[in-house]
mmCIF file with all atom_site columns, C-alpha atoms in Angstrom:
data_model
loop_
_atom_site.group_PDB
_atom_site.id
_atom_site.type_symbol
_atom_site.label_atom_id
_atom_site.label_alt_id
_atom_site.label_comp_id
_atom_site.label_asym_id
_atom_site.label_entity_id
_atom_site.label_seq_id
_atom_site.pdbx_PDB_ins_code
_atom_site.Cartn_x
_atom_site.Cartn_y
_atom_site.Cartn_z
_atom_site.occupancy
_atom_site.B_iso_or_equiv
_atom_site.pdbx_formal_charge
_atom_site.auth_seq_id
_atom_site.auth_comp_id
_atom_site.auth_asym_id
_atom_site.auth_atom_id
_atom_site.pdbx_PDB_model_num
ATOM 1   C CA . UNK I 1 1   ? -41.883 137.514 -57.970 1.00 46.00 ? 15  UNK I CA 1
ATOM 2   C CA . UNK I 1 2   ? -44.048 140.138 -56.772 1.00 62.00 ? 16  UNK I CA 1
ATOM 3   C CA . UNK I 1 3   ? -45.668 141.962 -59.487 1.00 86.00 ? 17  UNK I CA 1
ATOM 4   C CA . UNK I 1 4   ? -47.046 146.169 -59.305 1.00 94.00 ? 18  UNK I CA 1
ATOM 5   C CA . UNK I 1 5   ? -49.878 147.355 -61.628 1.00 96.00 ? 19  UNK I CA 1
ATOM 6   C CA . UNK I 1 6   ? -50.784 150.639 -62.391 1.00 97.00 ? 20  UNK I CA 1
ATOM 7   C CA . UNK I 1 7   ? -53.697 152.830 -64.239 1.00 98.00 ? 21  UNK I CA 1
ATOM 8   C CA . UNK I 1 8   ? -56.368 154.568 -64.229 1.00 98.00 ? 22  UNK I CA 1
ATOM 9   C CA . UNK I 1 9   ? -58.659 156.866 -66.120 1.00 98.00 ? 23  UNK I CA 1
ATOM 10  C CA . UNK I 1 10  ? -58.449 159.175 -69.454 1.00 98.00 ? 24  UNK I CA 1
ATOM 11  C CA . UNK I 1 11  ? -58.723 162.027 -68.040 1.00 98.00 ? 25  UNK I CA 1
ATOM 12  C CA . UNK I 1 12  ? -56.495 160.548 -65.193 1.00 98.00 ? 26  UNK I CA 1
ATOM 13  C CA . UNK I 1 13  ? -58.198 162.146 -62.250 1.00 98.00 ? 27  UNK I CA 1
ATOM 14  C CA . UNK I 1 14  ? -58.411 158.577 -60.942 1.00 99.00 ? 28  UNK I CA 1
ATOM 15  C CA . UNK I 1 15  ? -55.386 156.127 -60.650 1.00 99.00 ? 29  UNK I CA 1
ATOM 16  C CA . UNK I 1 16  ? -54.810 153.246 -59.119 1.00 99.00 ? 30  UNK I CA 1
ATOM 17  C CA . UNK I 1 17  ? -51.867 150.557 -57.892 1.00 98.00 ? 31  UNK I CA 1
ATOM 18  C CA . UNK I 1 18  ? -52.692 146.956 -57.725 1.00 98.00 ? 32  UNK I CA 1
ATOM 19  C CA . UNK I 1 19  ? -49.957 144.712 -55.398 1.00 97.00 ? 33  UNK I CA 1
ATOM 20  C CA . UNK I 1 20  ? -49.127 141.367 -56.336 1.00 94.00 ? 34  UNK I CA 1
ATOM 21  C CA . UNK I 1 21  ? -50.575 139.316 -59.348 1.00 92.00 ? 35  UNK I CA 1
ATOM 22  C CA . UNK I 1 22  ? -53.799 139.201 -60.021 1.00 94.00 ? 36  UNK I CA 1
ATOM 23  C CA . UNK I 1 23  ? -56.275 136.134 -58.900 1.00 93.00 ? 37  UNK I CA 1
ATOM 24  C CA . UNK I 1 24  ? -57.729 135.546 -62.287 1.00 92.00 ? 38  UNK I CA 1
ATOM 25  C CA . UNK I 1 25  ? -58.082 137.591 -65.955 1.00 94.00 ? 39  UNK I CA 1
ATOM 26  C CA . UNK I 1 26  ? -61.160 136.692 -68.028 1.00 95.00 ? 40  UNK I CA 1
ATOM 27  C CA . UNK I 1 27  ? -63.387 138.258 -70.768 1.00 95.00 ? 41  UNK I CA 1
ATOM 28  C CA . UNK I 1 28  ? -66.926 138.817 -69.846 1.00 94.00 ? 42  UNK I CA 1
ATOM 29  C CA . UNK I 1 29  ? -69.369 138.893 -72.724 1.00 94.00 ? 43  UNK I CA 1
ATOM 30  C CA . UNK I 1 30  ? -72.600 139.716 -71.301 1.00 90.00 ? 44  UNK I CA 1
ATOM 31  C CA . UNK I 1 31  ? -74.849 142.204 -72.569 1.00 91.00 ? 45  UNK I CA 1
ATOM 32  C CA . UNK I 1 32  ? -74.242 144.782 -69.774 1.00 90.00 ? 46  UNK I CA 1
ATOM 33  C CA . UNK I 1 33  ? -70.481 144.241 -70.067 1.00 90.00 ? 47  UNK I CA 1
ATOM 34  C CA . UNK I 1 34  ? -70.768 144.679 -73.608 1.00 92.00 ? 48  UNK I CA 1
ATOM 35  C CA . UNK I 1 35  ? -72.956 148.027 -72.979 1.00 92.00 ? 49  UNK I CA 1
ATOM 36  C CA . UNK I 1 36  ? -70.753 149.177 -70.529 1.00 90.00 ? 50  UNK I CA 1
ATOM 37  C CA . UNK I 1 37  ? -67.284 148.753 -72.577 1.00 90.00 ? 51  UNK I CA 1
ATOM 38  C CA . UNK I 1 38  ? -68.962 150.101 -75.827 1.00 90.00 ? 52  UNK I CA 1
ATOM 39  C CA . UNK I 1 39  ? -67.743 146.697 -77.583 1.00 93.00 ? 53  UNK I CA 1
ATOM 40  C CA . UNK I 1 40  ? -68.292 143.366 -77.997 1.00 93.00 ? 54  UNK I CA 1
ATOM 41  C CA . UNK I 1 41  ? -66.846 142.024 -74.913 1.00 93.00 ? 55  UNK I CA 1
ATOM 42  C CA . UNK I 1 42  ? -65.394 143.505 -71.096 1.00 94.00 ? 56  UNK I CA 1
ATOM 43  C CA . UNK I 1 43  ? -61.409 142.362 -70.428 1.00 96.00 ? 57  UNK I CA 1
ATOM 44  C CA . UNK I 1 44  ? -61.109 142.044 -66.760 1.00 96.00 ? 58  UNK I CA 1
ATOM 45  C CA . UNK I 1 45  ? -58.825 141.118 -63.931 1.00 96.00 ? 59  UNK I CA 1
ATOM 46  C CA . UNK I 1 46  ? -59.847 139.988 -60.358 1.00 96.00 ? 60  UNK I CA 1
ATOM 47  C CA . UNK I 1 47  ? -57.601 141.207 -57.580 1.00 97.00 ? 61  UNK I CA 1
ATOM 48  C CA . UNK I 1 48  ? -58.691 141.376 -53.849 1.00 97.00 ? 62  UNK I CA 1
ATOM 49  C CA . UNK I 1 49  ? -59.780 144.446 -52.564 1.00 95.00 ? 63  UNK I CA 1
ATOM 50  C CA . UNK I 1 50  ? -56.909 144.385 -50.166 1.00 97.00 ? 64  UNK I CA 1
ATOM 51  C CA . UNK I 1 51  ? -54.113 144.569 -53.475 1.00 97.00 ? 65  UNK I CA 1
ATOM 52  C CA . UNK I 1 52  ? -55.804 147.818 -55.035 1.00 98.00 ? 66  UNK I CA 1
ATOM 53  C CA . UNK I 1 53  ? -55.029 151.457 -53.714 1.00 98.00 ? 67  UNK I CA 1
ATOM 54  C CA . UNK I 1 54  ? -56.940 153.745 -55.712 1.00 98.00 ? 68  UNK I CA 1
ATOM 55  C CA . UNK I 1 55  ? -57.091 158.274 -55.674 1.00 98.00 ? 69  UNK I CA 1
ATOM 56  C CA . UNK I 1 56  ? -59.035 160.244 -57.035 1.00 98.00 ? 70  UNK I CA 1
ATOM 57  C CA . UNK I 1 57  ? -63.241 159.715 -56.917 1.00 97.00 ? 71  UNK I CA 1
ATOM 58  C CA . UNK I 1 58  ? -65.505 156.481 -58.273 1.00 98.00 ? 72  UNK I CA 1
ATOM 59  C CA . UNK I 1 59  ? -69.154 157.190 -59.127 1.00 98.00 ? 73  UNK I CA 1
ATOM 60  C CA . UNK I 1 60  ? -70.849 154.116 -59.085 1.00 98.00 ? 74  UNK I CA 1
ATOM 61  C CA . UNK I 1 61  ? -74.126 152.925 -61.145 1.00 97.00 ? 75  UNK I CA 1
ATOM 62  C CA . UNK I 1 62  ? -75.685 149.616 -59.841 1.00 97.00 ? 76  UNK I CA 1
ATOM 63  C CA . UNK I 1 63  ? -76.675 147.655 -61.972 1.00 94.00 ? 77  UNK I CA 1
ATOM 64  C CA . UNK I 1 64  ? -78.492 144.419 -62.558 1.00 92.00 ? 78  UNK I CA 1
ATOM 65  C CA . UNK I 1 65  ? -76.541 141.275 -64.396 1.00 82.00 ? 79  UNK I CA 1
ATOM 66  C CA . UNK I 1 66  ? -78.211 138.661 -66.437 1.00 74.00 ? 80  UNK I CA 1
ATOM 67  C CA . UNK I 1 67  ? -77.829 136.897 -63.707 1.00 76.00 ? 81  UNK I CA 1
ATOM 68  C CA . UNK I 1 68  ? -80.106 138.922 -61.904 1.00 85.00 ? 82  UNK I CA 1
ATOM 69  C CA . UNK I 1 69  ? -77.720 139.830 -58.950 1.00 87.00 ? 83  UNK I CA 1
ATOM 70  C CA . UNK I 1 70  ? -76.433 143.370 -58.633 1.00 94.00 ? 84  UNK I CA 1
ATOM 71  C CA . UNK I 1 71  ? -73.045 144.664 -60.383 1.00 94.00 ? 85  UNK I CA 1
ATOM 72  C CA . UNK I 1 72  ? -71.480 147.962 -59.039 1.00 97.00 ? 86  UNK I CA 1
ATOM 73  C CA . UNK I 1 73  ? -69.911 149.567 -61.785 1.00 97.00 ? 87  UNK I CA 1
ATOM 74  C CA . UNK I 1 74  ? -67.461 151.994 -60.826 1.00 98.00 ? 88  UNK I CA 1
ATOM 75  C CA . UNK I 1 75  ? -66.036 155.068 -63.261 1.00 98.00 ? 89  UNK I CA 1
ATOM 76  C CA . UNK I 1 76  ? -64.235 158.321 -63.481 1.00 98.00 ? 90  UNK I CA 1
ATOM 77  C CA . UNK I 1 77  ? -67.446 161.013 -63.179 1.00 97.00 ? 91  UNK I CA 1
ATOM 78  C CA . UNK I 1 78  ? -65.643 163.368 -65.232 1.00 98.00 ? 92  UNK I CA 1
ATOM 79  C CA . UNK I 1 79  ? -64.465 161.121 -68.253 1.00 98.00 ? 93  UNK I CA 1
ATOM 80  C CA . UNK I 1 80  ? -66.845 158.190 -67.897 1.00 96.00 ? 94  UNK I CA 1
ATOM 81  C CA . UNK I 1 81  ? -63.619 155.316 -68.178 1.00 97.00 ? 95  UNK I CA 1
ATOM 82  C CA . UNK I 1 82  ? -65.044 152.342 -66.450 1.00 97.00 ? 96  UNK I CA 1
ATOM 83  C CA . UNK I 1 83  ? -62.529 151.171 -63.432 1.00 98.00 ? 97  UNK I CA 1
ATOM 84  C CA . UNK I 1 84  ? -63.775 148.089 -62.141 1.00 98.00 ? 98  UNK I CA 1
ATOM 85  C CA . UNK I 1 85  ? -66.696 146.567 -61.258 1.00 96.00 ? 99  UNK I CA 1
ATOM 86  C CA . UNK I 1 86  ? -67.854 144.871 -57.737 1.00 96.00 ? 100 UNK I CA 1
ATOM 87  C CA . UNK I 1 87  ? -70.105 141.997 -57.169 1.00 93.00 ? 101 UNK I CA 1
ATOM 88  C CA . UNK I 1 88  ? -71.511 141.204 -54.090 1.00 90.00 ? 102 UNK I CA 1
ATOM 89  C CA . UNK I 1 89  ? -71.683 137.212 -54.793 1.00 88.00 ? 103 UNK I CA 1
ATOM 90  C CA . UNK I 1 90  ? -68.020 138.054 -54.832 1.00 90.00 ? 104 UNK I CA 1
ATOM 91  C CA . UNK I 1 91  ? -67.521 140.285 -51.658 1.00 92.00 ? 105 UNK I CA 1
ATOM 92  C CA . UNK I 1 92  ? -63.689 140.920 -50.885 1.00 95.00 ? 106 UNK I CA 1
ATOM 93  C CA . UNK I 1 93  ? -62.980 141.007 -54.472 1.00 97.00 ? 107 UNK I CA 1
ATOM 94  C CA . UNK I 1 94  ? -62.322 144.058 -57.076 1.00 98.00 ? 108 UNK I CA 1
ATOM 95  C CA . UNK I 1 95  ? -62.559 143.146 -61.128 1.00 97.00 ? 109 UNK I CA 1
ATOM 96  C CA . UNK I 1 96  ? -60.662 145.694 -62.794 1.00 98.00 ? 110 UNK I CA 1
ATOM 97  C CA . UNK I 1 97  ? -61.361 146.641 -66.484 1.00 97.00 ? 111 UNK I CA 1
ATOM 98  C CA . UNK I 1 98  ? -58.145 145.648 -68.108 1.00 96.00 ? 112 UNK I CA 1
ATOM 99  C CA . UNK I 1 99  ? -58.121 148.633 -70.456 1.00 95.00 ? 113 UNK I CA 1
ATOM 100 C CA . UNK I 1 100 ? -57.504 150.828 -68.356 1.00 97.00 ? 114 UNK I CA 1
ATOM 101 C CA . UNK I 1 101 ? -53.934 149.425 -67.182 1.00 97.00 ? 115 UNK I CA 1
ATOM 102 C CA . UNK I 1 102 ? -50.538 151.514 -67.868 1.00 97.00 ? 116 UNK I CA 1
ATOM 103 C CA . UNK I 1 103 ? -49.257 148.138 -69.213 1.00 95.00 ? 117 UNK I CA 1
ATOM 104 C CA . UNK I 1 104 ? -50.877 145.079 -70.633 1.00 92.00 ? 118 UNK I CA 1
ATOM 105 C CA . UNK I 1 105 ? -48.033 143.503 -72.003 1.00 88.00 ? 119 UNK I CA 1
ATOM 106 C CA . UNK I 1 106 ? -48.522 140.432 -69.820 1.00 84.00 ? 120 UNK I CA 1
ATOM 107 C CA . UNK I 1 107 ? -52.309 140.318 -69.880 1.00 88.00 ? 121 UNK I CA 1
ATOM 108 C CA . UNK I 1 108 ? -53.228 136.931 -71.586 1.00 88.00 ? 122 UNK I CA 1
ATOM 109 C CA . UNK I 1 109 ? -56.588 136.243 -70.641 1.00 91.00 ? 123 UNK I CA 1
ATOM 110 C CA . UNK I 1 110 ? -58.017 132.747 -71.323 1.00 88.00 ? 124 UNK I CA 1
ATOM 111 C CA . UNK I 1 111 ? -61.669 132.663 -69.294 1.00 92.00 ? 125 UNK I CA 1
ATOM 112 C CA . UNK I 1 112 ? -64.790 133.927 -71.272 1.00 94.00 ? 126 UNK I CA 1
ATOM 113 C CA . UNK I 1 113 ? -68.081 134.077 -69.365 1.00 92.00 ? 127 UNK I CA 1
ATOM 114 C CA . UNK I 1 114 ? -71.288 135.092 -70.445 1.00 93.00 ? 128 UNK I CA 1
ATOM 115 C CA . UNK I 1 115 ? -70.302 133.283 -74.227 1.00 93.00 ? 129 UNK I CA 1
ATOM 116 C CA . UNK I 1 116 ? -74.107 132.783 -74.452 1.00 93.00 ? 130 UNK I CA 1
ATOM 117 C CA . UNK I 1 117 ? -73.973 136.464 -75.374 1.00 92.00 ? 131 UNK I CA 1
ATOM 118 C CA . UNK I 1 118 ? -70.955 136.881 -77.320 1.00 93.00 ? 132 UNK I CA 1
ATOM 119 C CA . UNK I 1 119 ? -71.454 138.662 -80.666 1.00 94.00 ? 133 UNK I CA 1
ATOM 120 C CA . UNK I 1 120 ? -71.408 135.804 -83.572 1.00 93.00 ? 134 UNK I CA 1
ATOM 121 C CA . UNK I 1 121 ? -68.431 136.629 -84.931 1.00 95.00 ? 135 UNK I CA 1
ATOM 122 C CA . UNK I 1 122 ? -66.027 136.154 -81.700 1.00 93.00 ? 136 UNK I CA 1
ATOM 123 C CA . UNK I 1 123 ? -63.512 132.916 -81.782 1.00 92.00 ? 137 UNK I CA 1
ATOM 124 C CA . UNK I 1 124 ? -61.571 131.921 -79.344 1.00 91.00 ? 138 UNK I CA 1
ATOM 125 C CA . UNK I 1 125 ? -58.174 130.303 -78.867 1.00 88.00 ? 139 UNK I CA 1
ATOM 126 C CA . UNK I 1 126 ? -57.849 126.398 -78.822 1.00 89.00 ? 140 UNK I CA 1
ATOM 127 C CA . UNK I 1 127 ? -56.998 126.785 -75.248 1.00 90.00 ? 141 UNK I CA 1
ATOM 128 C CA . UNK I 1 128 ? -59.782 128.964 -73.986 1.00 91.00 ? 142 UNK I CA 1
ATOM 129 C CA . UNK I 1 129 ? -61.847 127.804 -71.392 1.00 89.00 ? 143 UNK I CA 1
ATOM 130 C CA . UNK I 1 130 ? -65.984 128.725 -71.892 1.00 92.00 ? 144 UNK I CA 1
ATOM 131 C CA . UNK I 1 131 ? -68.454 129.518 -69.896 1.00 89.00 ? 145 UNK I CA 1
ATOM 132 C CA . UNK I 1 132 ? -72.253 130.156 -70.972 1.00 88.00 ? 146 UNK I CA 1
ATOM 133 C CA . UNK I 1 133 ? -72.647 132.113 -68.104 1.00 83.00 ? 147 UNK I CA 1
ATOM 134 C CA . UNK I 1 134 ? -70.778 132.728 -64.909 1.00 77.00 ? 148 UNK I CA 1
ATOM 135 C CA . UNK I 1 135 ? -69.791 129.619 -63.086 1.00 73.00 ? 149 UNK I CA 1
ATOM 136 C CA . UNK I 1 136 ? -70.725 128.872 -59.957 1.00 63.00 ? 150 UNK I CA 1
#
């Protein structure tokens, strides 16, 4: 089965279309992510560069993980809604803030990265799989 995603922004000056399923979906809950989403935690999927078509224009802030390597974080520049982030540990790869799909009916995410920095009142499912930081 060959799935197509859609979304985009709120002001919807930038949309996007994702081919095929997506490689992973996690929730990243690093401080940045957390500052970044304006919650506790960052929903995410990773899809290769190669399955996203996206219009309109990205601004992009670089910023530095707790990690210490550099995150691109892309947005709308008129509204601010983050669209996805870039990693260049992860070259080839897009992860796309899951918020701002058209549909996230099938989104079920079970990763969590970064639970180092999770706020203290997060829990998790039985089947989650944890990660104080990123793997790898």
């Amino acid at each position: 089965m060959h799935m197509t995603m859609t979304g985009g922004c709120l002001c919807g000056a930038v949309r996007y279309t994702i081919e095929g399923d997506p490689l992973l979906s996690a929730v990243c809950h690093c401080r940045n992510c957390q500052k970044q989403a304006g919650s506790a935690m960052s929903v995410l999927i990773g899809v290769r560069d190669t399955q996203m078509e996206i219009t309109g224009t990205l601004t992009t802030y670089q910023d530095t993980g707790e990690s210490g390597d550099p995150v691109y974080r892309r947005f709308c520049g008129i509204c601010g809604s983050p669209i996805l982030s870039d990693l260049p540990s992860q070259q080839g790869m897009h992860f796309v803030k899951a918020g701002t799909l058209d549909d996230v009916s099938g989104l079920d995410p079970k990763m969590h990265f970064w639970t180092a920095s999770a706020q203290p009142w997060v829990r998790y499912t039985e089947d989650a799989v944890k990660f104080d930081k990123t793997p790898g």
